[in-house]
């Protein structure tokens, strides 16, 4: 076993990308099993969530919970908002996470932690490294169209991935041995693409669409049809957002490269496919091994 003094210290940068971010768990697991010591975390959206829970020492509990989540569970955690600024309030999800992790202050975390959100009114990133952990995470995870914006210290904030999907800048002054970044907007893996013979109309609808349908079941068929059209538009907007984030991430990483980069294909799973936890965690572990395995013993 490597002694603590000989462990290589890591600044870990965890990117945004919805349920694909469960791959972050696998990356963290690989780092720990290979005697890297994570001393700093910067994350946005799902990266802020997984990174914050890890910093709070509750990642094992979170992993056990998320591995058991089914599509029905996802459906139950989505509390619809009738606010035009977003489809989901997020109260149920974050109440569940607080029960699991506790209401922790960032200042009390044993490692350095920064969650990144976006203030669109002034077109700037907001770095949150103090205050309540779950307030910072909730602001960072406010994906446009899906979650309602979150009011943080008097400012309406949305997903940090809008401006910086892989937020390396908060780690610039870290005194660690290396920076490892995880980009969830990697190039499309064609092996994961659906075949031409698949009929998309027969594919299982997402839990969120199912929830919308349950709310409108009692209404006229025309109303249901209109909701379906709206969700088709949402899916297109979400794909466009993923594509935009991928492009921004490549530009940011080219300008400010990490020492080591792990990339997860942006089509690895859908944005709310949290029932794919086992597959995503395994993908994160394997991707870390592929990207970092060769450096063991060299640094």
PDB file of C-alpha atoms in Angstrom:
ATOM      1  CA  UNK A   1       0.000   0.000   0.000  1.00  0.00           C
ATOM      2  CA  UNK A   2       1.340   3.420  -0.935  1.00  0.00           C
ATOM      3  CA  UNK A   3       2.030   5.674   2.049  1.00  0.00           C
ATOM      4  CA  UNK A   4       0.093   8.920   2.337  1.00  0.00           C
ATOM      5  CA  UNK A   5       3.290  10.934   1.830  1.00  0.00           C
ATOM      6  CA  UNK A   6       3.995   9.272  -1.513  1.00  0.00           C
ATOM      7  CA  UNK A   7       0.425   9.643  -2.810  1.00  0.00           C
ATOM      8  CA  UNK A   8       0.017  11.978  -5.750  1.00  0.00           C
ATOM      9  CA  UNK A   9      -2.421  14.778  -4.974  1.00  0.00           C
ATOM     10  CA  UNK A  10      -5.135  15.624  -7.480  1.00  0.00           C
ATOM     11  CA  UNK A  11      -7.295  18.586  -8.381  1.00  0.00           C
ATOM     12  CA  UNK A  12     -10.373  16.927  -9.869  1.00  0.00           C
ATOM     13  CA  UNK A  13     -12.556  18.814 -12.355  1.00  0.00           C
ATOM     14  CA  UNK A  14     -15.986  17.250 -12.907  1.00  0.00           C
ATOM     15  CA  UNK A  15     -18.008  18.379 -15.898  1.00  0.00           C
ATOM     16  CA  UNK A  16     -21.724  18.743 -16.615  1.00  0.00           C
ATOM     17  CA  UNK A  17     -23.868  16.301 -18.570  1.00  0.00           C
ATOM     18  CA  UNK A  18     -26.853  14.972 -16.640  1.00  0.00           C
ATOM     19  CA  UNK A  19     -26.984  11.259 -15.839  1.00  0.00           C
ATOM     20  CA  UNK A  20     -23.707  10.706 -17.702  1.00  0.00           C
ATOM     21  CA  UNK A  21     -22.163  12.330 -14.647  1.00  0.00           C
ATOM     22  CA  UNK A  22     -22.627   9.104 -12.710  1.00  0.00           C
ATOM     23  CA  UNK A  23     -19.426   8.164 -14.548  1.00  0.00           C
ATOM     24  CA  UNK A  24     -17.717  10.599 -12.146  1.00  0.00           C
ATOM     25  CA  UNK A  25     -18.281   8.015  -9.401  1.00  0.00           C
ATOM     26  CA  UNK A  26     -16.304   5.447 -11.358  1.00  0.00           C
ATOM     27  CA  UNK A  27     -13.486   7.936 -11.979  1.00  0.00           C
ATOM     28  CA  UNK A  28     -13.249   8.774  -8.271  1.00  0.00           C
ATOM     29  CA  UNK A  29     -13.271   5.067  -7.397  1.00  0.00           C
ATOM     30  CA  UNK A  30     -10.390   4.419  -9.814  1.00  0.00           C
ATOM     31  CA  UNK A  31      -8.342   7.315  -8.419  1.00  0.00           C
ATOM     32  CA  UNK A  32      -8.789   6.135  -4.845  1.00  0.00           C
ATOM     33  CA  UNK A  33      -7.993   2.514  -5.658  1.00  0.00           C
ATOM     34  CA  UNK A  34      -4.786   3.615  -7.380  1.00  0.00           C
ATOM     35  CA  UNK A  35      -3.579   5.731  -4.445  1.00  0.00           C
ATOM     36  CA  UNK A  36      -4.293   9.199  -5.788  1.00  0.00           C
ATOM     37  CA  UNK A  37      -5.411  11.667  -3.134  1.00  0.00           C
ATOM     38  CA  UNK A  38      -8.142  14.095  -4.234  1.00  0.00           C
ATOM     39  CA  UNK A  39      -7.485  17.402  -2.461  1.00  0.00           C
ATOM     40  CA  UNK A  40      -9.591  19.751  -4.571  1.00  0.00           C
ATOM     41  CA  UNK A  41     -12.803  19.499  -6.578  1.00  0.00           C
ATOM     42  CA  UNK A  42     -14.280  21.934  -9.053  1.00  0.00           C
ATOM     43  CA  UNK A  43     -17.545  20.948 -10.683  1.00  0.00           C
ATOM     44  CA  UNK A  44     -20.637  22.174 -12.409  1.00  0.00           C
ATOM     45  CA  UNK A  45     -24.100  20.649 -12.626  1.00  0.00           C
ATOM     46  CA  UNK A  46     -23.893  16.871 -12.053  1.00  0.00           C
ATOM     47  CA  UNK A  47     -20.159  17.347 -11.465  1.00  0.00           C
ATOM     48  CA  UNK A  48     -20.919  19.727  -8.603  1.00  0.00           C
ATOM     49  CA  UNK A  49     -23.398  17.192  -7.207  1.00  0.00           C
ATOM     50  CA  UNK A  50     -21.140  14.120  -7.310  1.00  0.00           C
ATOM     51  CA  UNK A  51     -18.087  16.149  -6.258  1.00  0.00           C
ATOM     52  CA  UNK A  52     -19.921  17.763  -3.346  1.00  0.00           C
ATOM     53  CA  UNK A  53     -21.253  14.458  -2.051  1.00  0.00           C
ATOM     54  CA  UNK A  54     -17.753  12.968  -2.307  1.00  0.00           C
ATOM     55  CA  UNK A  55     -16.268  15.938  -0.441  1.00  0.00           C
ATOM     56  CA  UNK A  56     -18.881  15.410   2.279  1.00  0.00           C
ATOM     57  CA  UNK A  57     -17.719  11.793   2.676  1.00  0.00           C
ATOM     58  CA  UNK A  58     -21.025  10.300   1.554  1.00  0.00           C
ATOM     59  CA  UNK A  59     -20.262   9.048  -1.961  1.00  0.00           C
ATOM     60  CA  UNK A  60     -20.551   5.372  -0.981  1.00  0.00           C
ATOM     61  CA  UNK A  61     -24.042   5.985   0.413  1.00  0.00           C
ATOM     62  CA  UNK A  62     -25.019   7.947  -2.683  1.00  0.00           C
ATOM     63  CA  UNK A  63     -23.664   5.231  -4.977  1.00  0.00           C
ATOM     64  CA  UNK A  64     -25.622   2.530  -3.146  1.00  0.00           C
ATOM     65  CA  UNK A  65     -28.776   4.631  -3.453  1.00  0.00           C
ATOM     66  CA  UNK A  66     -28.376   5.588  -7.098  1.00  0.00           C
ATOM     67  CA  UNK A  67     -27.563   2.012  -8.165  1.00  0.00           C
ATOM     68  CA  UNK A  68     -31.038   1.011  -6.947  1.00  0.00           C
ATOM     69  CA  UNK A  69     -32.917   3.766  -8.767  1.00  0.00           C
ATOM     70  CA  UNK A  70     -35.464   2.623 -11.355  1.00  0.00           C
ATOM     71  CA  UNK A  71     -37.270   4.617 -14.001  1.00  0.00           C
ATOM     72  CA  UNK A  72     -40.259   4.755 -11.666  1.00  0.00           C
ATOM     73  CA  UNK A  73     -38.072   6.209  -8.901  1.00  0.00           C
ATOM     74  CA  UNK A  74     -36.798   8.898 -11.256  1.00  0.00           C
ATOM     75  CA  UNK A  75     -40.408   9.624 -12.149  1.00  0.00           C
ATOM     76  CA  UNK A  76     -41.333  10.022  -8.460  1.00  0.00           C
ATOM     77  CA  UNK A  77     -38.460  12.430  -7.745  1.00  0.00           C
ATOM     78  CA  UNK A  78     -39.489  14.861 -10.475  1.00  0.00           C
ATOM     79  CA  UNK A  79     -41.823  17.471  -9.004  1.00  0.00           C
ATOM     80  CA  UNK A  80     -43.308  19.412 -11.872  1.00  0.00           C
ATOM     81  CA  UNK A  81     -43.273  23.176 -11.749  1.00  0.00           C
ATOM     82  CA  UNK A  82     -45.944  25.245 -13.426  1.00  0.00           C
ATOM     83  CA  UNK A  83     -43.428  28.077 -13.573  1.00  0.00           C
ATOM     84  CA  UNK A  84     -42.532  28.910 -17.177  1.00  0.00           C
ATOM     85  CA  UNK A  85     -38.846  29.180 -16.221  1.00  0.00           C
ATOM     86  CA  UNK A  86     -38.440  25.406 -15.857  1.00  0.00           C
ATOM     87  CA  UNK A  87     -40.288  22.076 -15.820  1.00  0.00           C
ATOM     88  CA  UNK A  88     -38.995  20.713 -12.502  1.00  0.00           C
ATOM     89  CA  UNK A  89     -38.658  22.453  -9.113  1.00  0.00           C
ATOM     90  CA  UNK A  90     -36.160  19.949  -7.742  1.00  0.00           C
ATOM     91  CA  UNK A  91     -37.443  20.102  -4.147  1.00  0.00           C
ATOM     92  CA  UNK A  92     -38.155  16.359  -3.871  1.00  0.00           C
ATOM     93  CA  UNK A  93     -34.757  15.398  -5.257  1.00  0.00           C
ATOM     94  CA  UNK A  94     -32.812  17.764  -3.027  1.00  0.00           C
ATOM     95  CA  UNK A  95     -34.805  16.920   0.083  1.00  0.00           C
ATOM     96  CA  UNK A  96     -33.919  13.267  -0.566  1.00  0.00           C
ATOM     97  CA  UNK A  97     -30.238  14.107  -1.027  1.00  0.00           C
ATOM     98  CA  UNK A  98     -30.159  16.223   2.152  1.00  0.00           C
ATOM     99  CA  UNK A  99     -31.621  13.290   4.070  1.00  0.00           C
ATOM    100  CA  UNK A 100     -28.877  11.089   2.631  1.00  0.00           C
ATOM    101  CA  UNK A 101     -25.921  13.441   3.059  1.00  0.00           C
ATOM    102  CA  UNK A 102     -26.930  16.005   5.665  1.00  0.00           C
ATOM    103  CA  UNK A 103     -27.139  19.795   5.423  1.00  0.00           C
ATOM    104  CA  UNK A 104     -23.399  20.468   5.145  1.00  0.00           C
ATOM    105  CA  UNK A 105     -21.552  23.801   4.894  1.00  0.00           C
ATOM    106  CA  UNK A 106     -18.854  24.024   2.210  1.00  0.00           C
ATOM    107  CA  UNK A 107     -16.456  25.584   4.724  1.00  0.00           C
ATOM    108  CA  UNK A 108     -16.657  22.408   6.820  1.00  0.00           C
ATOM    109  CA  UNK A 109     -15.705  20.038   3.995  1.00  0.00           C
ATOM    110  CA  UNK A 110     -12.319  18.336   4.444  1.00  0.00           C
ATOM    111  CA  UNK A 111     -11.205  19.196   0.897  1.00  0.00           C
ATOM    112  CA  UNK A 112     -11.379  22.323  -1.243  1.00  0.00           C
ATOM    113  CA  UNK A 113     -14.647  22.521  -3.187  1.00  0.00           C
ATOM    114  CA  UNK A 114     -16.095  24.906  -5.768  1.00  0.00           C
ATOM    115  CA  UNK A 115     -19.446  24.639  -7.543  1.00  0.00           C
ATOM    116  CA  UNK A 116     -19.828  26.686 -10.711  1.00  0.00           C
ATOM    117  CA  UNK A 117     -23.102  28.234 -11.886  1.00  0.00           C
ATOM    118  CA  UNK A 118     -24.054  30.891 -14.430  1.00  0.00           C
ATOM    119  CA  UNK A 119     -25.508  34.360 -13.931  1.00  0.00           C
ATOM    120  CA  UNK A 120     -26.997  34.922 -17.383  1.00  0.00           C
ATOM    121  CA  UNK A 121     -28.018  38.495 -16.585  1.00  0.00           C
ATOM    122  CA  UNK A 122     -24.360  39.540 -16.644  1.00  0.00           C
ATOM    123  CA  UNK A 123     -23.037  36.591 -18.704  1.00  0.00           C
ATOM    124  CA  UNK A 124     -20.596  35.476 -16.019  1.00  0.00           C
ATOM    125  CA  UNK A 125     -19.655  32.356 -14.104  1.00  0.00           C
ATOM    126  CA  UNK A 126     -20.353  32.318 -10.382  1.00  0.00           C
ATOM    127  CA  UNK A 127     -17.978  30.299  -8.207  1.00  0.00           C
ATOM    128  CA  UNK A 128     -19.534  29.068  -4.967  1.00  0.00           C
ATOM    129  CA  UNK A 129     -17.036  27.936  -2.312  1.00  0.00           C
ATOM    130  CA  UNK A 130     -18.849  28.884   0.878  1.00  0.00           C
ATOM    131  CA  UNK A 131     -22.310  28.572   2.351  1.00  0.00           C
ATOM    132  CA  UNK A 132     -24.672  25.592   2.272  1.00  0.00           C
ATOM    133  CA  UNK A 133     -23.427  22.790   0.052  1.00  0.00           C
ATOM    134  CA  UNK A 134     -26.807  21.905  -1.403  1.00  0.00           C
ATOM    135  CA  UNK A 135     -27.674  25.519  -2.187  1.00  0.00           C
ATOM    136  CA  UNK A 136     -24.511  25.707  -4.286  1.00  0.00           C
ATOM    137  CA  UNK A 137     -25.272  22.383  -5.971  1.00  0.00           C
ATOM    138  CA  UNK A 138     -28.898  23.332  -6.662  1.00  0.00           C
ATOM    139  CA  UNK A 139     -27.779  26.571  -8.341  1.00  0.00           C
ATOM    140  CA  UNK A 140     -25.120  24.791 -10.380  1.00  0.00           C
ATOM    141  CA  UNK A 141     -27.491  22.061 -11.574  1.00  0.00           C
ATOM    142  CA  UNK A 142     -30.265  24.323 -12.888  1.00  0.00           C
ATOM    143  CA  UNK A 143     -30.264  23.001 -16.444  1.00  0.00           C
ATOM    144  CA  UNK A 144     -32.185  25.380 -18.729  1.00  0.00           C
ATOM    145  CA  UNK A 145     -35.714  24.182 -19.609  1.00  0.00           C
ATOM    146  CA  UNK A 146     -35.526  21.328 -17.090  1.00  0.00           C
ATOM    147  CA  UNK A 147     -34.887  22.821 -13.630  1.00  0.00           C
ATOM    148  CA  UNK A 148     -36.174  26.191 -12.522  1.00  0.00           C
ATOM    149  CA  UNK A 149     -33.399  28.754 -11.816  1.00  0.00           C
ATOM    150  CA  UNK A 150     -32.190  28.979  -8.228  1.00  0.00           C
ATOM    151  CA  UNK A 151     -31.939  32.225  -6.284  1.00  0.00           C
ATOM    152  CA  UNK A 152     -28.532  32.297  -4.580  1.00  0.00           C
ATOM    153  CA  UNK A 153     -27.484  35.338  -2.548  1.00  0.00           C
ATOM    154  CA  UNK A 154     -30.048  37.469  -4.364  1.00  0.00           C
ATOM    155  CA  UNK A 155     -29.102  36.355  -7.883  1.00  0.00           C
ATOM    156  CA  UNK A 156     -30.982  33.987 -10.218  1.00  0.00           C
ATOM    157  CA  UNK A 157     -28.515  31.294 -11.290  1.00  0.00           C
ATOM    158  CA  UNK A 158     -28.625  28.483 -13.838  1.00  0.00           C
ATOM    159  CA  UNK A 159     -26.425  25.551 -14.848  1.00  0.00           C
ATOM    160  CA  UNK A 160     -22.697  26.297 -14.853  1.00  0.00           C
ATOM    161  CA  UNK A 161     -22.343  24.275 -18.046  1.00  0.00           C
ATOM    162  CA  UNK A 162     -23.918  27.097 -20.024  1.00  0.00           C
ATOM    163  CA  UNK A 163     -20.598  28.972 -19.920  1.00  0.00           C
ATOM    164  CA  UNK A 164     -18.084  26.395 -18.721  1.00  0.00           C
ATOM    165  CA  UNK A 165     -18.959  22.670 -18.883  1.00  0.00           C
ATOM    166  CA  UNK A 166     -15.519  21.613 -17.541  1.00  0.00           C
ATOM    167  CA  UNK A 167     -14.547  24.325 -14.998  1.00  0.00           C
ATOM    168  CA  UNK A 168     -10.771  24.079 -14.630  1.00  0.00           C
ATOM    169  CA  UNK A 169     -10.120  27.721 -13.697  1.00  0.00           C
ATOM    170  CA  UNK A 170     -11.077  27.353  -9.986  1.00  0.00           C
ATOM    171  CA  UNK A 171      -8.168  24.905  -9.591  1.00  0.00           C
ATOM    172  CA  UNK A 172      -5.461  27.202 -11.028  1.00  0.00           C
ATOM    173  CA  UNK A 173      -4.038  28.137  -7.614  1.00  0.00           C
ATOM    174  CA  UNK A 174      -4.137  24.630  -6.192  1.00  0.00           C
ATOM    175  CA  UNK A 175      -0.876  23.215  -4.901  1.00  0.00           C
ATOM    176  CA  UNK A 176      -1.598  19.675  -6.082  1.00  0.00           C
ATOM    177  CA  UNK A 177       0.577  17.391  -8.188  1.00  0.00           C
ATOM    178  CA  UNK A 178      -1.784  17.141 -11.139  1.00  0.00           C
ATOM    179  CA  UNK A 179      -5.159  18.205 -12.502  1.00  0.00           C
ATOM    180  CA  UNK A 180      -7.541  15.581 -13.866  1.00  0.00           C
ATOM    181  CA  UNK A 181     -10.605  16.751 -15.798  1.00  0.00           C
ATOM    182  CA  UNK A 182     -13.665  14.696 -16.766  1.00  0.00           C
ATOM    183  CA  UNK A 183     -15.543  15.910 -19.843  1.00  0.00           C
ATOM    184  CA  UNK A 184     -19.024  14.412 -20.253  1.00  0.00           C
ATOM    185  CA  UNK A 185     -19.420  16.009 -23.672  1.00  0.00           C
ATOM    186  CA  UNK A 186     -16.978  13.763 -25.503  1.00  0.00           C
ATOM    187  CA  UNK A 187     -17.407  12.885 -29.153  1.00  0.00           C
ATOM    188  CA  UNK A 188     -20.297  10.608 -30.055  1.00  0.00           C
ATOM    189  CA  UNK A 189     -19.594   6.895 -29.704  1.00  0.00           C
ATOM    190  CA  UNK A 190     -21.110   5.436 -32.864  1.00  0.00           C
ATOM    191  CA  UNK A 191     -21.312   2.003 -31.230  1.00  0.00           C
ATOM    192  CA  UNK A 192     -23.933   3.455 -28.887  1.00  0.00           C
ATOM    193  CA  UNK A 193     -26.035   4.948 -31.679  1.00  0.00           C
ATOM    194  CA  UNK A 194     -29.419   3.305 -32.398  1.00  0.00           C
ATOM    195  CA  UNK A 195     -29.588   1.211 -35.565  1.00  0.00           C
ATOM    196  CA  UNK A 196     -31.608   2.350 -38.567  1.00  0.00           C
ATOM    197  CA  UNK A 197     -34.093  -0.497 -38.012  1.00  0.00           C
ATOM    198  CA  UNK A 198     -35.101   0.816 -34.613  1.00  0.00           C
ATOM    199  CA  UNK A 199     -38.458   2.587 -34.601  1.00  0.00           C
ATOM    200  CA  UNK A 200     -38.100   5.580 -32.292  1.00  0.00           C
ATOM    201  CA  UNK A 201     -41.866   5.785 -31.894  1.00  0.00           C
ATOM    202  CA  UNK A 202     -41.807   2.398 -30.128  1.00  0.00           C
ATOM    203  CA  UNK A 203     -38.941   3.235 -27.780  1.00  0.00           C
ATOM    204  CA  UNK A 204     -39.736   3.669 -24.096  1.00  0.00           C
ATOM    205  CA  UNK A 205     -40.597   7.222 -23.224  1.00  0.00           C
ATOM    206  CA  UNK A 206     -38.494   9.035 -20.652  1.00  0.00           C
ATOM    207  CA  UNK A 207     -39.769   9.161 -17.054  1.00  0.00           C
ATOM    208  CA  UNK A 208     -40.214  12.909 -17.312  1.00  0.00           C
ATOM    209  CA  UNK A 209     -42.464  12.590 -20.382  1.00  0.00           C
ATOM    210  CA  UNK A 210     -44.398   9.853 -18.593  1.00  0.00           C
ATOM    211  CA  UNK A 211     -44.894  12.163 -15.628  1.00  0.00           C
ATOM    212  CA  UNK A 212     -46.209  14.945 -17.830  1.00  0.00           C
ATOM    213  CA  UNK A 213     -48.587  12.465 -19.444  1.00  0.00           C
ATOM    214  CA  UNK A 214     -49.881  11.342 -16.046  1.00  0.00           C
ATOM    215  CA  UNK A 215     -50.737  14.932 -15.181  1.00  0.00           C
ATOM    216  CA  UNK A 216     -52.713  15.415 -18.361  1.00  0.00           C
ATOM    217  CA  UNK A 217     -54.374  11.990 -18.588  1.00  0.00           C
ATOM    218  CA  UNK A 218     -57.745  13.357 -17.588  1.00  0.00           C
ATOM    219  CA  UNK A 219     -57.720  15.988 -20.306  1.00  0.00           C
ATOM    220  CA  UNK A 220     -58.687  15.729 -23.934  1.00  0.00           C
ATOM    221  CA  UNK A 221     -56.599  13.731 -26.377  1.00  0.00           C
ATOM    222  CA  UNK A 222     -55.705  16.919 -28.193  1.00  0.00           C
ATOM    223  CA  UNK A 223     -54.089  18.251 -25.015  1.00  0.00           C
ATOM    224  CA  UNK A 224     -51.992  15.096 -24.663  1.00  0.00           C
ATOM    225  CA  UNK A 225     -50.922  15.364 -28.273  1.00  0.00           C
ATOM    226  CA  UNK A 226     -49.826  18.958 -27.746  1.00  0.00           C
ATOM    227  CA  UNK A 227     -47.770  17.951 -24.706  1.00  0.00           C
ATOM    228  CA  UNK A 228     -46.103  15.262 -26.805  1.00  0.00           C
ATOM    229  CA  UNK A 229     -45.177  17.870 -29.401  1.00  0.00           C
ATOM    230  CA  UNK A 230     -43.750  20.117 -26.689  1.00  0.00           C
ATOM    231  CA  UNK A 231     -41.601  17.268 -25.406  1.00  0.00           C
ATOM    232  CA  UNK A 232     -40.364  16.548 -28.919  1.00  0.00           C
ATOM    233  CA  UNK A 233     -39.223  20.161 -29.003  1.00  0.00           C
ATOM    234  CA  UNK A 234     -37.615  19.720 -25.566  1.00  0.00           C
ATOM    235  CA  UNK A 235     -35.648  16.689 -26.774  1.00  0.00           C
ATOM    236  CA  UNK A 236     -34.343  18.659 -29.744  1.00  0.00           C
ATOM    237  CA  UNK A 237     -33.397  21.586 -27.502  1.00  0.00           C
ATOM    238  CA  UNK A 238     -31.610  19.212 -25.139  1.00  0.00           C
ATOM    239  CA  UNK A 239     -29.593  17.658 -27.974  1.00  0.00           C
ATOM    240  CA  UNK A 240     -28.691  21.145 -29.172  1.00  0.00           C
ATOM    241  CA  UNK A 241     -27.567  22.073 -25.643  1.00  0.00           C
ATOM    242  CA  UNK A 242     -25.411  18.936 -25.449  1.00  0.00           C
ATOM    243  CA  UNK A 243     -23.806  19.797 -28.786  1.00  0.00           C
ATOM    244  CA  UNK A 244     -23.175  23.375 -27.661  1.00  0.00           C
ATOM    245  CA  UNK A 245     -21.634  22.206 -24.382  1.00  0.00           C
ATOM    246  CA  UNK A 246     -19.356  19.810 -26.243  1.00  0.00           C
ATOM    247  CA  UNK A 247     -18.071  22.619 -28.440  1.00  0.00           C
ATOM    248  CA  UNK A 248     -17.539  24.992 -25.499  1.00  0.00           C
ATOM    249  CA  UNK A 249     -15.750  22.269 -23.522  1.00  0.00           C
ATOM    250  CA  UNK A 250     -13.327  21.615 -26.394  1.00  0.00           C
ATOM    251  CA  UNK A 251     -12.540  25.332 -26.652  1.00  0.00           C
ATOM    252  CA  UNK A 252     -12.015  25.705 -22.888  1.00  0.00           C
ATOM    253  CA  UNK A 253      -9.839  22.606 -22.682  1.00  0.00           C
ATOM    254  CA  UNK A 254      -7.742  23.764 -25.626  1.00  0.00           C
ATOM    255  CA  UNK A 255      -7.163  27.129 -23.939  1.00  0.00           C
ATOM    256  CA  UNK A 256      -6.642  25.708 -20.426  1.00  0.00           C
ATOM    257  CA  UNK A 257      -5.704  22.029 -20.744  1.00  0.00           C
ATOM    258  CA  UNK A 258      -5.765  19.748 -17.741  1.00  0.00           C
ATOM    259  CA  UNK A 259      -2.773  17.544 -17.076  1.00  0.00           C
ATOM    260  CA  UNK A 260      -4.964  14.550 -17.846  1.00  0.00           C
ATOM    261  CA  UNK A 261      -8.360  14.412 -19.542  1.00  0.00           C
ATOM    262  CA  UNK A 262     -11.002  11.694 -19.308  1.00  0.00           C
ATOM    263  CA  UNK A 263     -13.776  11.902 -21.891  1.00  0.00           C
ATOM    264  CA  UNK A 264     -17.217  10.299 -21.740  1.00  0.00           C
ATOM    265  CA  UNK A 265     -19.185  10.159 -25.038  1.00  0.00           C
ATOM    266  CA  UNK A 266     -22.094  12.570 -24.964  1.00  0.00           C
ATOM    267  CA  UNK A 267     -24.427   9.816 -26.196  1.00  0.00           C
ATOM    268  CA  UNK A 268     -23.444   7.381 -23.429  1.00  0.00           C
ATOM    269  CA  UNK A 269     -26.934   7.775 -21.930  1.00  0.00           C
ATOM    270  CA  UNK A 270     -29.815  10.233 -21.810  1.00  0.00           C
ATOM    271  CA  UNK A 271     -29.725  13.283 -19.593  1.00  0.00           C
ATOM    272  CA  UNK A 272     -32.166  11.844 -17.008  1.00  0.00           C
ATOM    273  CA  UNK A 273     -31.378   8.140 -17.447  1.00  0.00           C
ATOM    274  CA  UNK A 274     -30.320   7.769 -13.812  1.00  0.00           C
ATOM    275  CA  UNK A 275     -31.523   4.161 -13.887  1.00  0.00           C
ATOM    276  CA  UNK A 276     -28.348   3.477 -15.933  1.00  0.00           C
ATOM    277  CA  UNK A 277     -26.150   4.072 -12.876  1.00  0.00           C
ATOM    278  CA  UNK A 278     -24.307   0.743 -12.949  1.00  0.00           C
ATOM    279  CA  UNK A 279     -23.354   1.139 -16.602  1.00  0.00           C
ATOM    280  CA  UNK A 280     -22.240   4.749 -16.201  1.00  0.00           C
ATOM    281  CA  UNK A 281     -20.165   4.044 -13.089  1.00  0.00           C
ATOM    282  CA  UNK A 282     -18.445   1.173 -14.881  1.00  0.00           C
ATOM    283  CA  UNK A 283     -17.852   3.380 -17.925  1.00  0.00           C
ATOM    284  CA  UNK A 284     -16.241   6.029 -15.710  1.00  0.00           C
ATOM    285  CA  UNK A 285     -13.949   3.470 -14.089  1.00  0.00           C
ATOM    286  CA  UNK A 286     -12.891   1.986 -17.441  1.00  0.00           C
ATOM    287  CA  UNK A 287     -12.376   5.427 -18.975  1.00  0.00           C
ATOM    288  CA  UNK A 288     -10.152   6.449 -16.057  1.00  0.00           C
ATOM    289  CA  UNK A 289      -8.122   3.266 -16.494  1.00  0.00           C
ATOM    290  CA  UNK A 290      -7.721   3.915 -20.221  1.00  0.00           C
ATOM    291  CA  UNK A 291      -6.679   7.531 -19.714  1.00  0.00           C
ATOM    292  CA  UNK A 292      -4.622   7.269 -16.541  1.00  0.00           C
ATOM    293  CA  UNK A 293      -3.554   3.639 -16.192  1.00  0.00           C
ATOM    294  CA  UNK A 294      -0.405   4.175 -18.214  1.00  0.00           C
ATOM    295  CA  UNK A 295       0.851   6.975 -15.929  1.00  0.00           C
ATOM    296  CA  UNK A 296       0.986   4.839 -12.778  1.00  0.00           C
ATOM    297  CA  UNK A 297       4.623   4.531 -11.824  1.00  0.00           C
ATOM    298  CA  UNK A 298       5.607   7.367 -14.162  1.00  0.00           C
ATOM    299  CA  UNK A 299       4.630  10.291 -11.955  1.00  0.00           C
TER     300      UNK A 299
END
